[in-house]
XYZ file of C-alpha atoms in Angstrom:
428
model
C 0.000 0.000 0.000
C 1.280 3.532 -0.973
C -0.724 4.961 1.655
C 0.548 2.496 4.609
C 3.054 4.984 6.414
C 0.089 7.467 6.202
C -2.165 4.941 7.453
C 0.065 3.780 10.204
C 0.856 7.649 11.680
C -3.359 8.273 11.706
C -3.405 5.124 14.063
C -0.552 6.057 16.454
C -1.971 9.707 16.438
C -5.416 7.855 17.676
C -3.810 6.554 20.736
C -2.647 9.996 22.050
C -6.333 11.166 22.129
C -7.262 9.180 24.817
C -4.872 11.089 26.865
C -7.108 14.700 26.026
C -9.638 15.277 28.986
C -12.880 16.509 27.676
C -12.565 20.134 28.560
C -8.884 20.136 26.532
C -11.211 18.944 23.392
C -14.102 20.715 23.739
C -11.525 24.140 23.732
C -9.926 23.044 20.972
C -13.181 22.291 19.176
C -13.857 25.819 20.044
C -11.300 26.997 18.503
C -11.537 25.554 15.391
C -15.421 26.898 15.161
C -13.822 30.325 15.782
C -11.273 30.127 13.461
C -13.719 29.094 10.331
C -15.270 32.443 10.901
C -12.238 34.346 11.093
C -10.941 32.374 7.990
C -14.773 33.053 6.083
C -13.354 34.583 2.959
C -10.538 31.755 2.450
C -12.598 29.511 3.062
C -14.970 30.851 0.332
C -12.157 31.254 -2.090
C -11.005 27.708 -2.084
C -14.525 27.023 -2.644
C -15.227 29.070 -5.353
C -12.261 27.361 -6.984
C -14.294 24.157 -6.574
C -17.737 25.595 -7.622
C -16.137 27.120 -11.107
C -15.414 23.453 -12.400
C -19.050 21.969 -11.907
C -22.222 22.715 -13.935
C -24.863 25.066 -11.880
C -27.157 22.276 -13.009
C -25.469 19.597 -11.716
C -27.586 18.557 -8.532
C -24.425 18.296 -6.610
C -23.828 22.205 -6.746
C -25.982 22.965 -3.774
C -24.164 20.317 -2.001
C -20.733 21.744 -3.072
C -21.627 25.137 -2.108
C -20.730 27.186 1.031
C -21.872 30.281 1.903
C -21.380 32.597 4.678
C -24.432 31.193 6.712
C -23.523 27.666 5.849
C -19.786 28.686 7.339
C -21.513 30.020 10.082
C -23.698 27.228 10.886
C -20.823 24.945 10.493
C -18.995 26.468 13.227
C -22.367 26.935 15.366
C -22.807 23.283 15.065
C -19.268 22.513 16.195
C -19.621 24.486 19.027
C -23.036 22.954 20.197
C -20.941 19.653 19.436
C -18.422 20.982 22.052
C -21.508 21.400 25.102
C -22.481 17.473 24.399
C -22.369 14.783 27.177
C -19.384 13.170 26.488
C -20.076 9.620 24.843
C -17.002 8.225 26.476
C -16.560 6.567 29.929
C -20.167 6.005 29.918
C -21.158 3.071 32.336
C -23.427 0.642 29.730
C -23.504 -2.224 32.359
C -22.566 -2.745 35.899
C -23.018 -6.259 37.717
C -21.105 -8.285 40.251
C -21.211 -12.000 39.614
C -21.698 -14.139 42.237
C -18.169 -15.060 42.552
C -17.155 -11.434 43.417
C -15.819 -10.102 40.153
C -16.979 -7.186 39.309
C -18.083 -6.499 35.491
C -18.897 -2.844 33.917
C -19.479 -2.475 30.145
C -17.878 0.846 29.311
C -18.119 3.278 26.351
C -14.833 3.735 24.052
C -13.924 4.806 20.715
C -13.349 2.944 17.829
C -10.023 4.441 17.436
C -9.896 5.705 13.325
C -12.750 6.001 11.303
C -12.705 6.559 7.330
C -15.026 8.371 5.781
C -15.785 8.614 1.814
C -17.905 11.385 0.592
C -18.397 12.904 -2.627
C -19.242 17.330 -3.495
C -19.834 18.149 0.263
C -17.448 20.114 2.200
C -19.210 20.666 5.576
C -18.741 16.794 5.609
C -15.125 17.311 6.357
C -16.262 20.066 9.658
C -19.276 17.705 10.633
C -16.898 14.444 11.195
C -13.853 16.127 12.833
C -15.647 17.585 15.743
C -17.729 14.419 16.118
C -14.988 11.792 15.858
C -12.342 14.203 17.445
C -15.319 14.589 20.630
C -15.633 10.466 20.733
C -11.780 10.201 21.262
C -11.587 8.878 17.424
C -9.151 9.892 14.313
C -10.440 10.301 10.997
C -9.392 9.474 7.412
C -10.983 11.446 5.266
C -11.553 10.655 1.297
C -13.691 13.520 -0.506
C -14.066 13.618 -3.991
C -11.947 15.377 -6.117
C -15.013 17.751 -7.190
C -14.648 19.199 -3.509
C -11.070 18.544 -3.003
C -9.982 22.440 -2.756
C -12.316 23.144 -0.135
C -11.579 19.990 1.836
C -7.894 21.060 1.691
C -8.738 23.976 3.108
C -10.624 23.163 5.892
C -8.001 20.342 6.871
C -5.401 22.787 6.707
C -7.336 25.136 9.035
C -7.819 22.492 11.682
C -4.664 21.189 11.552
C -3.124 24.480 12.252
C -5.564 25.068 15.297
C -4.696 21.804 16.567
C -0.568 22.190 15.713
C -1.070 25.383 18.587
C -2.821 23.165 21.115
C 0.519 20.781 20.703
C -1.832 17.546 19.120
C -0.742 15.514 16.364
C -1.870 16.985 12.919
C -2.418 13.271 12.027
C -5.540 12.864 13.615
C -7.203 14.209 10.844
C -5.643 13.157 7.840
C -7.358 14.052 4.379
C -6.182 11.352 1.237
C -5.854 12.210 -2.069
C -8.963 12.473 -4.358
C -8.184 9.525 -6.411
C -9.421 6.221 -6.804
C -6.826 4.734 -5.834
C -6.844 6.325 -2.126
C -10.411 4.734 -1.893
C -9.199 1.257 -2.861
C -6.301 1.713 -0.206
C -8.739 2.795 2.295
C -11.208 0.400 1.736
C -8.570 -2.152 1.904
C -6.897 -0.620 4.825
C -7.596 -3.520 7.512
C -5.199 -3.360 11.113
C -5.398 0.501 10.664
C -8.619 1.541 9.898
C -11.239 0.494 12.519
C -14.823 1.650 10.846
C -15.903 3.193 7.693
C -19.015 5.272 6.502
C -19.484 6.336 3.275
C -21.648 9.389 2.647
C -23.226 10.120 -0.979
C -25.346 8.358 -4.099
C -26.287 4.833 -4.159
C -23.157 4.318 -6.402
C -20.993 5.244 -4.037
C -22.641 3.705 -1.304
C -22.815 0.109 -3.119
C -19.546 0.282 -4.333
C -17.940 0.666 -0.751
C -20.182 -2.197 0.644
C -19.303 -4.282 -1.935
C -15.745 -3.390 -2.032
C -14.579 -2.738 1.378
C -12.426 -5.209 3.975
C -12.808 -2.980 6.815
C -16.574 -2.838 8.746
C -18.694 -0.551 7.311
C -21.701 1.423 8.453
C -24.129 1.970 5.134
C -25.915 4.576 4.928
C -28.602 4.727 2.031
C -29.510 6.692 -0.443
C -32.571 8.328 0.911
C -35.926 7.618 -1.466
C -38.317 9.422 0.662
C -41.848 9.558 0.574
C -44.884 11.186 1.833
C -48.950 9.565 1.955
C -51.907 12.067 2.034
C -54.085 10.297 3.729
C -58.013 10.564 3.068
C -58.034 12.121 6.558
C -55.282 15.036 6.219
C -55.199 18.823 6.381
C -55.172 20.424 3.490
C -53.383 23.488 4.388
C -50.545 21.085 6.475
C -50.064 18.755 4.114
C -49.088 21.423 1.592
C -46.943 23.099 4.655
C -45.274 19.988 4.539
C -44.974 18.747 1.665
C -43.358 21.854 -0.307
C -40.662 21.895 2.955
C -39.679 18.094 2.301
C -39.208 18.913 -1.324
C -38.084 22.145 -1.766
C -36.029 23.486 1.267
C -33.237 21.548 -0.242
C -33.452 19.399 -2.998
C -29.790 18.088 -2.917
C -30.026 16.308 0.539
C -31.121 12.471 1.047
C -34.258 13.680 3.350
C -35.745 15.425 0.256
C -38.934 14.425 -0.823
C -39.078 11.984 -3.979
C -42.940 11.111 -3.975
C -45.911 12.204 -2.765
C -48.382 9.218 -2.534
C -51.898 10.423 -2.412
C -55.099 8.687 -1.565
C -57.656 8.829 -4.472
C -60.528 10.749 -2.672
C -58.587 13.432 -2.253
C -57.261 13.880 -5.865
C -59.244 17.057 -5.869
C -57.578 18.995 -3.509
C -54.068 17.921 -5.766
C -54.033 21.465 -7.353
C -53.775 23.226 -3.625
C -51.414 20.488 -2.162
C -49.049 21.265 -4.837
C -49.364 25.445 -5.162
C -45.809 25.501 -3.104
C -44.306 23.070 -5.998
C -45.198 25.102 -8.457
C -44.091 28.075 -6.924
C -40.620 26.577 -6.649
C -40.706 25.466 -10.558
C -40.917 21.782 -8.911
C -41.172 19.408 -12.533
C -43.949 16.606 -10.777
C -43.962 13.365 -13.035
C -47.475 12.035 -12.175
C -49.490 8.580 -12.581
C -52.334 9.361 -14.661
C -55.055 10.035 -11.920
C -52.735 12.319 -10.245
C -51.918 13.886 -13.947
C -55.782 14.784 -14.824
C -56.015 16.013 -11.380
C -52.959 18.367 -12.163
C -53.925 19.270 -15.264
C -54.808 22.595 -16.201
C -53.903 23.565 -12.581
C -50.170 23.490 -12.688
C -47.926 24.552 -15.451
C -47.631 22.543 -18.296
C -44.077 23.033 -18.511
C -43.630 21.403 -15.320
C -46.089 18.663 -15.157
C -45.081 14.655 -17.254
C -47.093 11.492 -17.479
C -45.140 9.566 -14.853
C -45.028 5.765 -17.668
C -43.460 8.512 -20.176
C -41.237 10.097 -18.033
C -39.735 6.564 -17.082
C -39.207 5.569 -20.654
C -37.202 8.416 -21.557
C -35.034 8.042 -18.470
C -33.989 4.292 -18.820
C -33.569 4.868 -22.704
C -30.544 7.575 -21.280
C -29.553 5.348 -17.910
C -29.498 2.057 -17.910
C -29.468 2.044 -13.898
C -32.722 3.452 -13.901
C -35.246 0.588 -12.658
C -38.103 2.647 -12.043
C -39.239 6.068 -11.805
C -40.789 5.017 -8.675
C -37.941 4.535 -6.731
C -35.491 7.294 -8.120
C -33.433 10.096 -5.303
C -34.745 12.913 -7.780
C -31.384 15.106 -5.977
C -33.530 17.567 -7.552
C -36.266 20.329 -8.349
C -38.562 17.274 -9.361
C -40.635 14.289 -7.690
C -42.821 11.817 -8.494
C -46.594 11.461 -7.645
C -48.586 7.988 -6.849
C -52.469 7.674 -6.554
C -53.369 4.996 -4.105
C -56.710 3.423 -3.085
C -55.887 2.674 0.477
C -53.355 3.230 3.832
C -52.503 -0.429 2.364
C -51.296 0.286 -1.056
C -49.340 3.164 0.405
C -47.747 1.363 2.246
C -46.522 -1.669 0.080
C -45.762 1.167 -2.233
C -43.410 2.353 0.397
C -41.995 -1.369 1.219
C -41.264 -1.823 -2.324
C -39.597 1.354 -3.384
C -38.386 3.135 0.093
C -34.840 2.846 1.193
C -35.509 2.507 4.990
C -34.403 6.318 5.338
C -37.549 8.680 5.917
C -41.207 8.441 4.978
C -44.035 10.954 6.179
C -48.019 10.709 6.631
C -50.169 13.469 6.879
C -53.255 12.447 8.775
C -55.851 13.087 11.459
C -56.839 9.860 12.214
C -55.180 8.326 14.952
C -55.621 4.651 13.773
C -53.929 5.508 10.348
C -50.877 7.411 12.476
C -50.138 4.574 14.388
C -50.630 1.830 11.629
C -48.120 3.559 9.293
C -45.802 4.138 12.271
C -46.144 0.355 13.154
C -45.825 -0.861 9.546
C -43.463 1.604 7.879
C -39.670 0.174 7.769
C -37.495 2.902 8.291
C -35.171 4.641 10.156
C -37.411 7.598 10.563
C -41.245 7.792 10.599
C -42.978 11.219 10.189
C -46.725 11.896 11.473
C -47.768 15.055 10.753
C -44.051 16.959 10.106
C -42.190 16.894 7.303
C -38.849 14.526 6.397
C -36.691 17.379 5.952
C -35.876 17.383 9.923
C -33.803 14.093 9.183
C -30.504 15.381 10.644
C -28.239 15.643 13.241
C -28.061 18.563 14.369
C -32.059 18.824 14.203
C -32.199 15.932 16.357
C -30.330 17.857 19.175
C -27.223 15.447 18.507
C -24.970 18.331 17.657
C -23.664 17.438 13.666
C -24.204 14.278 12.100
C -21.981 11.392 10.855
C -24.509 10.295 8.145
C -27.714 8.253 8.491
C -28.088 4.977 8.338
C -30.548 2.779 6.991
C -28.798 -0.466 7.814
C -30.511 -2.575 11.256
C -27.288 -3.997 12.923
C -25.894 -1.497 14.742
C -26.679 2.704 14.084
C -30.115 3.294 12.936
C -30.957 6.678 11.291
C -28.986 9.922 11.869
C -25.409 9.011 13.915
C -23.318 11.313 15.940
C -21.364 11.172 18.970
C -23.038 7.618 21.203
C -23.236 5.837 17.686
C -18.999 6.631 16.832
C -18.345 5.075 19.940
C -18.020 0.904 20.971
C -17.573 -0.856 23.966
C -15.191 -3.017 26.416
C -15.570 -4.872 29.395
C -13.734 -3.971 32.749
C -13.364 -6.703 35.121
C -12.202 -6.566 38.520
C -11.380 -9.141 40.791
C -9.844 -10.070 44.292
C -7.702 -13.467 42.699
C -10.733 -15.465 41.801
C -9.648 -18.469 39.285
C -12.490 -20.346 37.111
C -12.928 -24.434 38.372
């Protein structure tokens, strides 16, 4: 491996951390957050080096992009990471056998974690301060469409952490090749977990690819039902937030399922949509509902839309279960709470999916029936995050069962040992 000697400093660096008390990282963590907003227009430069090579139309622009506020609540995120509970130490179990020994199941790190993304920057802020809170070094591997702003902001913490006297090498950023991935994926005695953050592409490949233990998490093909029994003027609320506050993210709405008796009140439901020049590729109830009531420009037969995209993508399996990563989303008439939700079993991804409903009965049945990671009642998916969740930034999300389930920060970087203590017992 080219990349061993790198490799083998990131893991020696990882055993020095658990010498840091909490306070010591929680300053330093400060000062990092500090330093981004001192360092804004840098930051923004490197960026803009990064934005000037991609398409505006590409959906991973918006992901690529920072801004002022999105430095800003980068650095407010890190420092709310900074006021968390430490995960570490934590007592899990306690129990004294019967022979005397005494057995506690305590909370450690995992010692380096990798992590692959693709075009988002605040990836590289959002898994220092977690894994550098849990006691944990991080490899990082962005892709090369990001790789001046990654540079950057590895640059910037290692400099804040060079003053504080801690090895630069707990945050190591690889190259943006493919053949850094391959190392790391391959990178078994040195690197302890690994996440990958991006499209299903990615995603499969590094499950499919990797020696290490990895931590999936999913692309994120979300869904809302309109029940019979939901409010108009809420479910519209909603569902123009889940689409449209940001397309780019894996919480963004994909399809809105709709039951049929309320096909009439389609035109208001989707007023927000259109607003936001949302393209809505409908089955052909939903269509004749929409027609003549949102722009024409903006509105496809759902069967035609689908044949045009697998003549141009040979990945594309339906239209049904497509990430849309953009201004556009699919719409589904159903007959029942039933069909929405085999819909949902056959096309969801186990991230988030959302019902708008006042009946009680139909809450609880799709909470009770709905595999995912999140379920919605009554709120929109877009609150699928981290920081949302009052866990300070966010790992990823997982969709996988063994393990981390749905947005992961600072408990879910963290394993386990056992302590034993005894007074010179020996087993008959």
């Amino acid at each position: 491996m080219e990349l061993k000697e790198t490799f083998q400093k990131v893991k020696a660096a990882s055993k020095t951390l658990g010498l840091l008390t909490d306070e010591q990282r929680n300053e330093i963590l400060q000062a990092v957050a500090d330093t981004i907003i001192a360092e804004t227009p840098a930051l923004l430069k490197a960026n803009a080096e990064d934005l000037a090579k991609m398409d505006k139309a590409n959906p991973l622009y918006d992901r690529l992009q920072l801004t002022e506020q999105r430095l800003q609540d980068i650095a407010s995120d890190m420092r709310h990471v900074s006021t968390l509970p430490s995960p570490l130490g934590r007592v899990l179990k306690d129990k004294t056998l019967e022979n005397g020994l005494h057995l506690q199941r305590v909370a450690v790190p995992f010692g380096v974690i990798g992590m692959i993304y693709e075009a988002r920057p605040n990836v590289t802020y959002d898994v220092f301060s977690l894994c550098f809170k849990s006691g944990n070094a991080c490899v990082l591997k962005g892709g090369k469409d990001a790789n001046a702003s990654n540079s950057a902001g590895v640059e910037l913490i290692h400099r804040v952490l060079i003053t504080f006297g801690i090895d630069p090498n707990v945050v190591t950023l690889l190259p943006a090749t493919h053949e850094a991935t391959g190392e790391m994926l391959n990178a078994v005695g040195y690197i302890d977990l690994c996440i990958p953050r991006g499209g299903k592409k990615l995603i499969n490949f590094v499950r499919d690819t990797a020696k290490v233990p990895v931590i999936e998490t999913g692309a994120g093909v979300v869904h809302c039902y309109f029940d019979k029994d939901g409010d108009l003027e809420m479910g519209k609320r909603i569902i123009t937030n889940a689409k449209c506050r940001r397309v780019s993210v894996c919480n963004a709405l994909d399809c809105l399922l709709i039951h049929e008796s309320r096909l009439s009140d389609l035109p208001v439901l989707c007023e927000g949509l259109a607003e936001k020049q949302t393209k809505i590729h409908a089955d052909a109830k939903a269509y004749e509902a929409l027609k003549g009531h949102y722009p024409d420009t903006l509105l496809y037969k759902a069967e035609e839309s689908e044949a045009k995209m697998k003549e141009t993508d040979t990945n594309v399996k339906s239209i049904w279960n497509t990430e849309w990563l953009s201004m556009q989303m699919g719409i589904k008439t159903v007959a029942s709470e039933d069909e929405a939700l085999d819909h949902i079993a056959t096309y969801g991804s186990g991230h988030s999916e959302s019902i708008v409903s006042n009946d009680e009965a139909a809450q609880k049945k799709f909470q009770a029936m709905v595999d995912a990671a999140c379920v919605y009642v009554n709120a929109p998916t877009s609150f699928t995050d981290g920081a949302q969740f009052g866990l300070g930034a966010e790992i990823g999300i997982s969709t996988q069962k063994l393990g981390a389930r749905g947005p992961m920060a600072l408990e879910e970087i963290t394993t386990y040992k056992w302590l034993i203590t005894g007074q010179g017992q020996t087993r008959a």
